[in-house]
């Protein structure tokens, strides 16, 4: 498998990568902020586990969305 360099990518591919990274970063920040301010009783599972997974998993934004959909209890 040949590795591609940044300079090998088209302008469109570069923009998509940057936008994807920014979107994922923002989703992670919003999820972590929500997790920080939400009482432990309103979170399914342990808060520290969610925080670690949201922070470390490279998921194109999927993990924060899973947290918002399944990790929070409805009030």
CSV table of C-alpha atoms in Angstrom, one decimal:
chain,number,residue,atom,x,y,z
A,1,UNK,CA,0.0,0.0,0.0
A,2,UNK,CA,1.4,3.3,-1.1
A,3,UNK,CA,1.2,6.3,1.3
A,4,UNK,CA,-0.2,9.5,-0.1
A,5,UNK,CA,1.3,12.8,1.0
A,6,UNK,CA,-0.6,16.0,1.6
A,7,UNK,CA,0.9,17.4,-1.6
A,8,UNK,CA,-0.5,14.4,-3.6
A,9,UNK,CA,-4.1,15.4,-2.7
A,10,UNK,CA,-6.3,17.6,-4.8
A,11,UNK,CA,-7.5,20.9,-3.4
A,12,UNK,CA,-11.0,19.4,-3.0
A,13,UNK,CA,-9.6,16.4,-1.0
A,14,UNK,CA,-7.6,18.7,1.2
A,15,UNK,CA,-10.7,20.9,1.9
A,16,UNK,CA,-12.8,17.8,2.8
A,17,UNK,CA,-10.2,16.6,5.2
A,18,UNK,CA,-9.9,19.9,6.9
A,19,UNK,CA,-13.6,20.4,7.1
A,20,UNK,CA,-14.1,16.9,8.4
A,21,UNK,CA,-11.5,17.4,11.1
A,22,UNK,CA,-13.0,20.7,12.2
A,23,UNK,CA,-16.5,19.1,12.4
A,24,UNK,CA,-15.3,16.1,14.3
A,25,UNK,CA,-13.4,18.4,16.7
A,26,UNK,CA,-16.4,20.6,17.3
A,27,UNK,CA,-18.7,17.5,17.9
A,28,UNK,CA,-16.2,16.2,20.4
A,29,UNK,CA,-16.0,19.5,22.3
A,30,UNK,CA,-19.8,19.8,22.4
A,31,UNK,CA,-20.1,16.2,23.6
A,32,UNK,CA,-17.4,16.6,26.3
A,33,UNK,CA,-19.0,19.9,27.5
A,34,UNK,CA,-22.4,18.3,27.7
A,35,UNK,CA,-20.9,15.3,29.6
A,36,UNK,CA,-19.1,17.6,32.0
A,37,UNK,CA,-22.3,19.5,33.0
A,38,UNK,CA,-24.7,16.6,32.9
A,39,UNK,CA,-25.3,14.8,36.3
A,40,UNK,CA,-24.0,11.2,36.4
A,41,UNK,CA,-27.5,9.9,36.9
A,42,UNK,CA,-28.5,11.3,33.5
A,43,UNK,CA,-25.7,9.4,31.6
A,44,UNK,CA,-26.0,5.8,30.6
A,45,UNK,CA,-22.7,4.2,31.7
A,46,UNK,CA,-19.8,5.8,33.4
A,47,UNK,CA,-19.0,9.4,32.5
A,48,UNK,CA,-15.2,8.8,32.5
A,49,UNK,CA,-15.6,6.0,30.0
A,50,UNK,CA,-17.7,8.2,27.7
A,51,UNK,CA,-15.1,11.0,28.1
A,52,UNK,CA,-12.2,8.7,27.2
A,53,UNK,CA,-14.0,7.2,24.2
A,54,UNK,CA,-15.2,10.5,22.8
A,55,UNK,CA,-11.7,12.0,23.3
A,56,UNK,CA,-9.6,9.2,21.9
A,57,UNK,CA,-11.7,7.5,19.2
A,58,UNK,CA,-11.1,8.8,15.6
A,59,UNK,CA,-14.6,8.2,14.2
A,60,UNK,CA,-15.4,11.0,11.8
A,61,UNK,CA,-17.8,12.4,14.4
A,62,UNK,CA,-19.7,9.1,14.9
A,63,UNK,CA,-18.8,8.6,18.6
A,64,UNK,CA,-20.1,12.0,19.8
A,65,UNK,CA,-23.3,11.4,17.8
A,66,UNK,CA,-23.7,8.0,19.5
A,67,UNK,CA,-23.2,9.7,22.9
A,68,UNK,CA,-25.9,12.2,22.1
A,69,UNK,CA,-28.3,9.5,20.9
A,70,UNK,CA,-27.7,6.7,23.3
A,71,UNK,CA,-25.5,7.9,26.1
A,72,UNK,CA,-27.9,10.4,27.7
A,73,UNK,CA,-31.0,9.5,29.6
A,74,UNK,CA,-34.1,11.4,28.6
A,75,UNK,CA,-35.4,13.6,31.4
